[in-house]
mmCIF file of C-alpha atoms in Angstrom:
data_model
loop_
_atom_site.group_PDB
_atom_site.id
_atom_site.type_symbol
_atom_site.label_atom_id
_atom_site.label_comp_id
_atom_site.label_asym_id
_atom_site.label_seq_id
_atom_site.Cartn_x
_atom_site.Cartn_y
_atom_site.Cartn_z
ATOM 1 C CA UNK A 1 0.551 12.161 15.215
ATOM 2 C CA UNK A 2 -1.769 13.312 11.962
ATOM 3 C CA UNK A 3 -1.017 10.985 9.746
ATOM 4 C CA UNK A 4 0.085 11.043 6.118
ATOM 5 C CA UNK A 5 -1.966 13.273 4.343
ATOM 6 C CA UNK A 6 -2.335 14.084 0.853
ATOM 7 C CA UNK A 7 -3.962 17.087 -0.961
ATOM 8 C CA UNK A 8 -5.894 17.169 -3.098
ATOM 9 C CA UNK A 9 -7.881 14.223 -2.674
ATOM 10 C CA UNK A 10 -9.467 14.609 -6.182
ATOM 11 C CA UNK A 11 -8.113 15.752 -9.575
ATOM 12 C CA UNK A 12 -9.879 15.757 -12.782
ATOM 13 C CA UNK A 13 -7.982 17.035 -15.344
ATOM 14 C CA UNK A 14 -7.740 17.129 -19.158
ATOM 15 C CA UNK A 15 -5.478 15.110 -21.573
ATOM 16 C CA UNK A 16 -2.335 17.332 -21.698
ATOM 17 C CA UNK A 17 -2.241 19.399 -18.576
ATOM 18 C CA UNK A 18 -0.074 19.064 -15.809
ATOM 19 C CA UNK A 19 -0.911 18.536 -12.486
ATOM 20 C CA UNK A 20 0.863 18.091 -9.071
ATOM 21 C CA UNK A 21 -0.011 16.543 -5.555
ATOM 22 C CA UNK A 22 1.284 16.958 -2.958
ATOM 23 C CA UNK A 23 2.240 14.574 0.561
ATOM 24 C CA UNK A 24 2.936 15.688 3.670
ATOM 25 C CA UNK A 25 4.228 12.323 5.613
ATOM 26 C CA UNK A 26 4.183 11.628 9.463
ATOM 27 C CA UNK A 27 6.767 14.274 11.372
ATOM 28 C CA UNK A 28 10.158 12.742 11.601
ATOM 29 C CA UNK A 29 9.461 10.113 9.022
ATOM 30 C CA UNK A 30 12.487 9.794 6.914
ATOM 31 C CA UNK A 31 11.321 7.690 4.397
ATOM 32 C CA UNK A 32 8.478 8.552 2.273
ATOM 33 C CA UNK A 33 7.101 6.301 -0.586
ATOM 34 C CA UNK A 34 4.973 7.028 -3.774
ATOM 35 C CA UNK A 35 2.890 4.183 -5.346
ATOM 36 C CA UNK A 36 0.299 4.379 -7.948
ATOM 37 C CA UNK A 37 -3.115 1.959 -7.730
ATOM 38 C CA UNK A 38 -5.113 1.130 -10.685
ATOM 39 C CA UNK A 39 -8.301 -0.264 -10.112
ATOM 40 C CA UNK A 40 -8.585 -3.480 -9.076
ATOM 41 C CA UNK A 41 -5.154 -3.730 -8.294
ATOM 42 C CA UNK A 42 -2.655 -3.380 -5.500
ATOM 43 C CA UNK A 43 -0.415 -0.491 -4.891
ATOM 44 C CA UNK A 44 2.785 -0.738 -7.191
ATOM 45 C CA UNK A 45 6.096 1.215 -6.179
ATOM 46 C CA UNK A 46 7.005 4.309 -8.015
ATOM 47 C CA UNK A 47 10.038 5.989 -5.916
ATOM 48 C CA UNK A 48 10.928 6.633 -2.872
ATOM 49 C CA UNK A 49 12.949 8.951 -1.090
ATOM 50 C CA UNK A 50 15.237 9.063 2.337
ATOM 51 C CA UNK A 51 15.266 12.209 3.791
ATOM 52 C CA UNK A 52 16.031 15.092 0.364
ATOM 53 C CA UNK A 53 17.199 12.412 -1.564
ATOM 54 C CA UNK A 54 15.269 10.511 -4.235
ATOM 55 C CA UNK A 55 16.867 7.085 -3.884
ATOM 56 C CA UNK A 56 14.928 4.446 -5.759
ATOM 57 C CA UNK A 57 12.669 5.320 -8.999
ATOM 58 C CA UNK A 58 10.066 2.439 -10.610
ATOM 59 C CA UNK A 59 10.221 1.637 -14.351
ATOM 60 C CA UNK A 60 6.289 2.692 -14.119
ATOM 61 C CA UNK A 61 7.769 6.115 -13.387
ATOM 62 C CA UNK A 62 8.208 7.719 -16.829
ATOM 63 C CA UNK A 63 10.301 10.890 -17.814
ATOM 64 C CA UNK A 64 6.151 12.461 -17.554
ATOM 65 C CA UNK A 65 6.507 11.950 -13.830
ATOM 66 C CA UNK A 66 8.787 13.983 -11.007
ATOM 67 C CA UNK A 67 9.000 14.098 -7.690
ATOM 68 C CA UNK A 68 10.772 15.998 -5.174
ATOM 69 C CA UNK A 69 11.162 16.371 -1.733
ATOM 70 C CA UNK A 70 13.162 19.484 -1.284
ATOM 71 C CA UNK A 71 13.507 19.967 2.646
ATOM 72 C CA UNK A 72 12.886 16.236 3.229
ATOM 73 C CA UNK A 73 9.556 16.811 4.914
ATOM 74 C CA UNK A 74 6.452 17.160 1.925
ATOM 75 C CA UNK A 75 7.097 15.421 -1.433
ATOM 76 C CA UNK A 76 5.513 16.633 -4.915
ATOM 77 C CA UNK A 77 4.246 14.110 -7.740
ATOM 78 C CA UNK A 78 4.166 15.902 -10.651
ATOM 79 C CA UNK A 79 2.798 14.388 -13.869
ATOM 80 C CA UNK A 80 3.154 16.065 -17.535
ATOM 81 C CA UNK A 81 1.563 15.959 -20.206
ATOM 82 C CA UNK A 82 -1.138 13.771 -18.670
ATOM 83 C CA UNK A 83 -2.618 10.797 -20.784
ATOM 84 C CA UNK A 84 -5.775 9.132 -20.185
ATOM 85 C CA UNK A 85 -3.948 5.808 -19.094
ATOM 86 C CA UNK A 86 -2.045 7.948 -15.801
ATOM 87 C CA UNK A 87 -5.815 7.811 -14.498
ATOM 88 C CA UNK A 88 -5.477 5.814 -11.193
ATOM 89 C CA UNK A 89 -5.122 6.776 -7.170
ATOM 90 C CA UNK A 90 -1.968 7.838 -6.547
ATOM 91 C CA UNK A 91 -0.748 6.786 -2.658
ATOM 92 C CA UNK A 92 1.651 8.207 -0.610
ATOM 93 C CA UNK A 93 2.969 6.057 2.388
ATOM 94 C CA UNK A 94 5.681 7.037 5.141
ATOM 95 C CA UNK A 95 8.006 5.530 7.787
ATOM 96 C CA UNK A 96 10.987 5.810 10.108
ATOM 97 C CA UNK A 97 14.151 5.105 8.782
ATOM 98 C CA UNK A 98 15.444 3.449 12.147
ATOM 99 C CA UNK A 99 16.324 -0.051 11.831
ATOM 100 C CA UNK A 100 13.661 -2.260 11.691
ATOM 101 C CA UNK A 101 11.173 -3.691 9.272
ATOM 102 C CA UNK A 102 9.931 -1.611 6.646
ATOM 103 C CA UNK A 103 6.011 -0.505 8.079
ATOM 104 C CA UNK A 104 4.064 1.823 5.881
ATOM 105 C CA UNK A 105 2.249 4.253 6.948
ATOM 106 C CA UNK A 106 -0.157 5.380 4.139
ATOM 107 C CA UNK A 107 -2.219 8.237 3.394
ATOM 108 C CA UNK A 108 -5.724 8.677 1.782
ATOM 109 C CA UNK A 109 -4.595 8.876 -1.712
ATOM 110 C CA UNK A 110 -5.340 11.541 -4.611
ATOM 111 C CA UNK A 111 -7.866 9.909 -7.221
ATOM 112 C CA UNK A 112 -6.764 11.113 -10.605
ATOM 113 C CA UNK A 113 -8.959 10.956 -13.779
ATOM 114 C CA UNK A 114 -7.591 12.248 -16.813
ATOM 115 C CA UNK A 115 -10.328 13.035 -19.593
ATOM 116 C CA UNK B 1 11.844 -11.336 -7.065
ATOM 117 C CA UNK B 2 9.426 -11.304 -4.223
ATOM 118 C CA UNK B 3 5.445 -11.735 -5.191
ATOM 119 C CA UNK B 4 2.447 -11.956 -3.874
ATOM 120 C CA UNK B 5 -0.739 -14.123 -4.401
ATOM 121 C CA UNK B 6 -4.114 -13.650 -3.296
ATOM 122 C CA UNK B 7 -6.041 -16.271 -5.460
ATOM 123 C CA UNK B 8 -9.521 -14.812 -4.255
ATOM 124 C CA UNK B 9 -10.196 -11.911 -6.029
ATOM 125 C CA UNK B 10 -14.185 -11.815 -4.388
ATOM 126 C CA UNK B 11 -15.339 -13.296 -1.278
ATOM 127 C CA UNK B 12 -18.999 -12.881 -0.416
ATOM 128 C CA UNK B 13 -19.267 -14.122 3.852
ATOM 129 C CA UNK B 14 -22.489 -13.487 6.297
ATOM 130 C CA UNK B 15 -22.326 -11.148 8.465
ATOM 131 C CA UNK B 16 -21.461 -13.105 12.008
ATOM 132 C CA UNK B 17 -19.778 -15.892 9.659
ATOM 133 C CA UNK B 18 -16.062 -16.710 10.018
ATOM 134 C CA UNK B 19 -13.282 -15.655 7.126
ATOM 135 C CA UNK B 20 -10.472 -16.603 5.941
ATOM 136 C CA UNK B 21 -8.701 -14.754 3.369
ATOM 137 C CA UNK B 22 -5.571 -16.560 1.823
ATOM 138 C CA UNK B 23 -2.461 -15.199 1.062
ATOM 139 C CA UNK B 24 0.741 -16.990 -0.329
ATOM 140 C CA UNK B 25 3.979 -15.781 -0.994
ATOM 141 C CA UNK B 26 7.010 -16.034 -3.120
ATOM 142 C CA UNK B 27 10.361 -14.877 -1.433
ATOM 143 C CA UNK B 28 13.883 -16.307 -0.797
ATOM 144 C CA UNK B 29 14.162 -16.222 2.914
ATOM 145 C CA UNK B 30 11.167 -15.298 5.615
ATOM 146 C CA UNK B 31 10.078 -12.512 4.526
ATOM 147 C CA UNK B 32 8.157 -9.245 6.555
ATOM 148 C CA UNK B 33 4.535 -9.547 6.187
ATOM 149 C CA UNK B 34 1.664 -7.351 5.882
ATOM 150 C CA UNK B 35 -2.245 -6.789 5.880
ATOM 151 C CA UNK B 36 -3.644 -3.800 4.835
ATOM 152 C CA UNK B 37 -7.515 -3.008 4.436
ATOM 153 C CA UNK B 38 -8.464 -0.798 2.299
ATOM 154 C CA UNK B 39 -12.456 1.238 1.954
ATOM 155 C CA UNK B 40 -13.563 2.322 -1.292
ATOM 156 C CA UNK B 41 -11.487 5.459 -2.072
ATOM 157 C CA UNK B 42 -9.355 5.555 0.953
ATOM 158 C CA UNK B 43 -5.581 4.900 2.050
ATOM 159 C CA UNK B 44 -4.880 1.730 2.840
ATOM 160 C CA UNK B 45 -5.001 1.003 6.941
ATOM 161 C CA UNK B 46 -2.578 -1.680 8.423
ATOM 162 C CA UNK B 47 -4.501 -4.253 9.874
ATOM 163 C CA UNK B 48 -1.518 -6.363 10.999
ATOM 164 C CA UNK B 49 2.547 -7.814 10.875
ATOM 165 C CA UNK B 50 4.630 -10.246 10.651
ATOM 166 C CA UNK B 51 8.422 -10.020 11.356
ATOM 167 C CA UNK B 52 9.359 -12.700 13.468
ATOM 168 C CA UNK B 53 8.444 -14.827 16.912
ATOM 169 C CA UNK B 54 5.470 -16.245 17.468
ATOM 170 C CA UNK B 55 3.603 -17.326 14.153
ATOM 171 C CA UNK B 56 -0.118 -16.255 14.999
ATOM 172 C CA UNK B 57 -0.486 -12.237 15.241
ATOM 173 C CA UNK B 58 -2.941 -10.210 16.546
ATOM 174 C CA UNK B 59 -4.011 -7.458 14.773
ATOM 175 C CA UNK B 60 -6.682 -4.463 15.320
ATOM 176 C CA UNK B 61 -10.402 -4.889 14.526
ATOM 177 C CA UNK B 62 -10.072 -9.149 16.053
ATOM 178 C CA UNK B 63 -8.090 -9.817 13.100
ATOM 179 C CA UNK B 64 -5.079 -12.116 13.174
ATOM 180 C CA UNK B 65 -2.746 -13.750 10.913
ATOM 181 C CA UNK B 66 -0.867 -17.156 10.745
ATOM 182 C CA UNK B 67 2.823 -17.328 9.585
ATOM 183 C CA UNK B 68 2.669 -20.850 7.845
ATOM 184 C CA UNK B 69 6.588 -21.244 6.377
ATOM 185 C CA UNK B 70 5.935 -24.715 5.302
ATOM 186 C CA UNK B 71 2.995 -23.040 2.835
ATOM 187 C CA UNK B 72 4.388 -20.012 2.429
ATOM 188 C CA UNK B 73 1.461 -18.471 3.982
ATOM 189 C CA UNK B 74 -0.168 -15.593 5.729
ATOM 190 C CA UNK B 75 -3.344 -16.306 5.675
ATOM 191 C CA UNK B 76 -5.959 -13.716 7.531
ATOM 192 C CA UNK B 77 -8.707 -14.762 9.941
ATOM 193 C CA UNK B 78 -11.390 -13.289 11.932
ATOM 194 C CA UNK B 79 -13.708 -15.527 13.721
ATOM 195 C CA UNK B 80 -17.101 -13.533 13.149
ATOM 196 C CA UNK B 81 -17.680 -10.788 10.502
ATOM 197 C CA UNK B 82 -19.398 -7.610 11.036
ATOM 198 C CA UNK B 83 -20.816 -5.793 8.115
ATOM 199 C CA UNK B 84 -18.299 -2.841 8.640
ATOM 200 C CA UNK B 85 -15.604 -4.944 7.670
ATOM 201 C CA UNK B 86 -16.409 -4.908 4.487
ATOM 202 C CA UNK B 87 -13.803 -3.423 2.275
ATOM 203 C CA UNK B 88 -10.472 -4.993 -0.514
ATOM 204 C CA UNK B 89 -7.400 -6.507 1.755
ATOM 205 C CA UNK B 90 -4.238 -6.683 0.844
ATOM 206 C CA UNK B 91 -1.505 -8.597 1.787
ATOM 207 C CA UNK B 92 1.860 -7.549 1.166
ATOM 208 C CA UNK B 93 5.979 -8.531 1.637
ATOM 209 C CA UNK B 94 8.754 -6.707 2.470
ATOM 210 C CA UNK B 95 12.605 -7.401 1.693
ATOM 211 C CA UNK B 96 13.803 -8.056 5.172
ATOM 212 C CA UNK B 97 17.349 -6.458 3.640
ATOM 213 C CA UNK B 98 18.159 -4.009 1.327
ATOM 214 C CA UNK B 99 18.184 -0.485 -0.385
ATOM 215 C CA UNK B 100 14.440 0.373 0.279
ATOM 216 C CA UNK B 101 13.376 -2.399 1.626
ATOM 217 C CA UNK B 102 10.797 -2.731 -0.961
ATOM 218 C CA UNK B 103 7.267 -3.827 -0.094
ATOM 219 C CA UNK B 104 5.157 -5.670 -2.850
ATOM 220 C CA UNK B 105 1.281 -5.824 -2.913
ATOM 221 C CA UNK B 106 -1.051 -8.559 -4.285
ATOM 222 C CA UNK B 107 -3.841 -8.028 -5.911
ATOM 223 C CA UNK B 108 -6.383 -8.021 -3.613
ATOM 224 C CA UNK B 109 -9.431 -9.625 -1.969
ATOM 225 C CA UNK B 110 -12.756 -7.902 -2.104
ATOM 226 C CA UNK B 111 -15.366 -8.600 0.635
ATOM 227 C CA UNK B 112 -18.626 -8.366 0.359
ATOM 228 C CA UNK B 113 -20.565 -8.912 3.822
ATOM 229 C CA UNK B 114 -24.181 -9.975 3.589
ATOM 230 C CA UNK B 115 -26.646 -9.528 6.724
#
């Protein structure tokens, strides 16, 4: 067991650009979570997704945002167009989709500043 | 809709002192529960959990939690501080039912551990 892990683990990027992180979750975890943290606040939900399938998406998550989880293993945030407000950590959390309650597993989080 | 409140936003303790940090919640029924800690520019770690039983849990680092229904509380505890425990806690509650089975985060509390 690795963990969640997330890559890169720092952006800095310009007002405009794109950019895209990436989450690999725990093996055999077939739920996997997105939240965004601003500072001095606690996570807030984004989307999630159950296996492939993108099943739950946040008002916070604009038409600027995407994510995908093609083979239901890694997800991809992507951000558009990228304003200085999207500046925040972005967290990626996973867990098993057996019955049970609902314990997150998160990763180290990519810190994005937009300039 | 479930929330969470963590009225301290800054708690300053000695190192060796006891803590307390207080967390109150808003939900319909009993509710899953949640402590995460959380070190400057890292994932958040789960500290401990609540789903049902016995009231007082145990978590890792001599942490523990008490289930107060009356108060709606989950209030976290450790008996003597060290300095490493220094870091923002949140607590958090989970939908015992539903879709995702969406977890919501307060706001956190920020300790500060003096020697």
């Amino acid at each position: 067991d690795t963990g969640v892990s997330q890559n890169p683990r720092h952006k800095i990027t310009k007002r405009g650009q794109n950019v895209t992180f990436r989450c690999d979750p725990i093996s055999e975890h077939n739920r996997l979570y997105w939240y965004r943290q601003t500072l001095g606040q606690g996570p807030e939900f984004l989307t999630y997704f159950q296996n492939e399938a993108q099943l739950e998406k946040s008002r916070l998550l604009s038409d600027r945002f995407s994510a995908e989880r093609p083979k239901g293993s890694f997800s991809t945030l992507e951000i558009q167009r990228t304003e200085q407000g999207d500046s925040a950590m972005y967290l990626c959390a996973s867990r098993e989709l057996a019955g049970g309650p609902p314990t997150q597993y998160f990763g180290p989080g990519t810190r994005l500043t937009v300039l | 809709a479930q929330s969470v409140t963590q009225p301290d936003i800054h708690i300053t303790v000695s190192e060796g002192a006891s803590l307390e940090l207080r967390c109150n919640y808003s939900y319909g029924a009993t509710p899953y529960l949640f402590w995460y800690v959380q070190s400057p520019g890292q994932g958040l770690q789960l500290l401990l959990k609540y789903f049902s039983g016995d009231t007082l849990v145990q978590g890792i680092k001599g942490f523990e939690a008490e289930f107060k229904r009356s108060q709606s509380s989950f209030n976290l505890r450790k008996p003597s501080v060290h300095w490493s425990d220094a870091a923002e806690y949140f607590c958090a509650v989970g939908e015992p039912q539903g879709g995702y089975q969406k977890v919501t985060f307060g706001t956190g509390t920020k300790l500060q551990v003096i020697p």
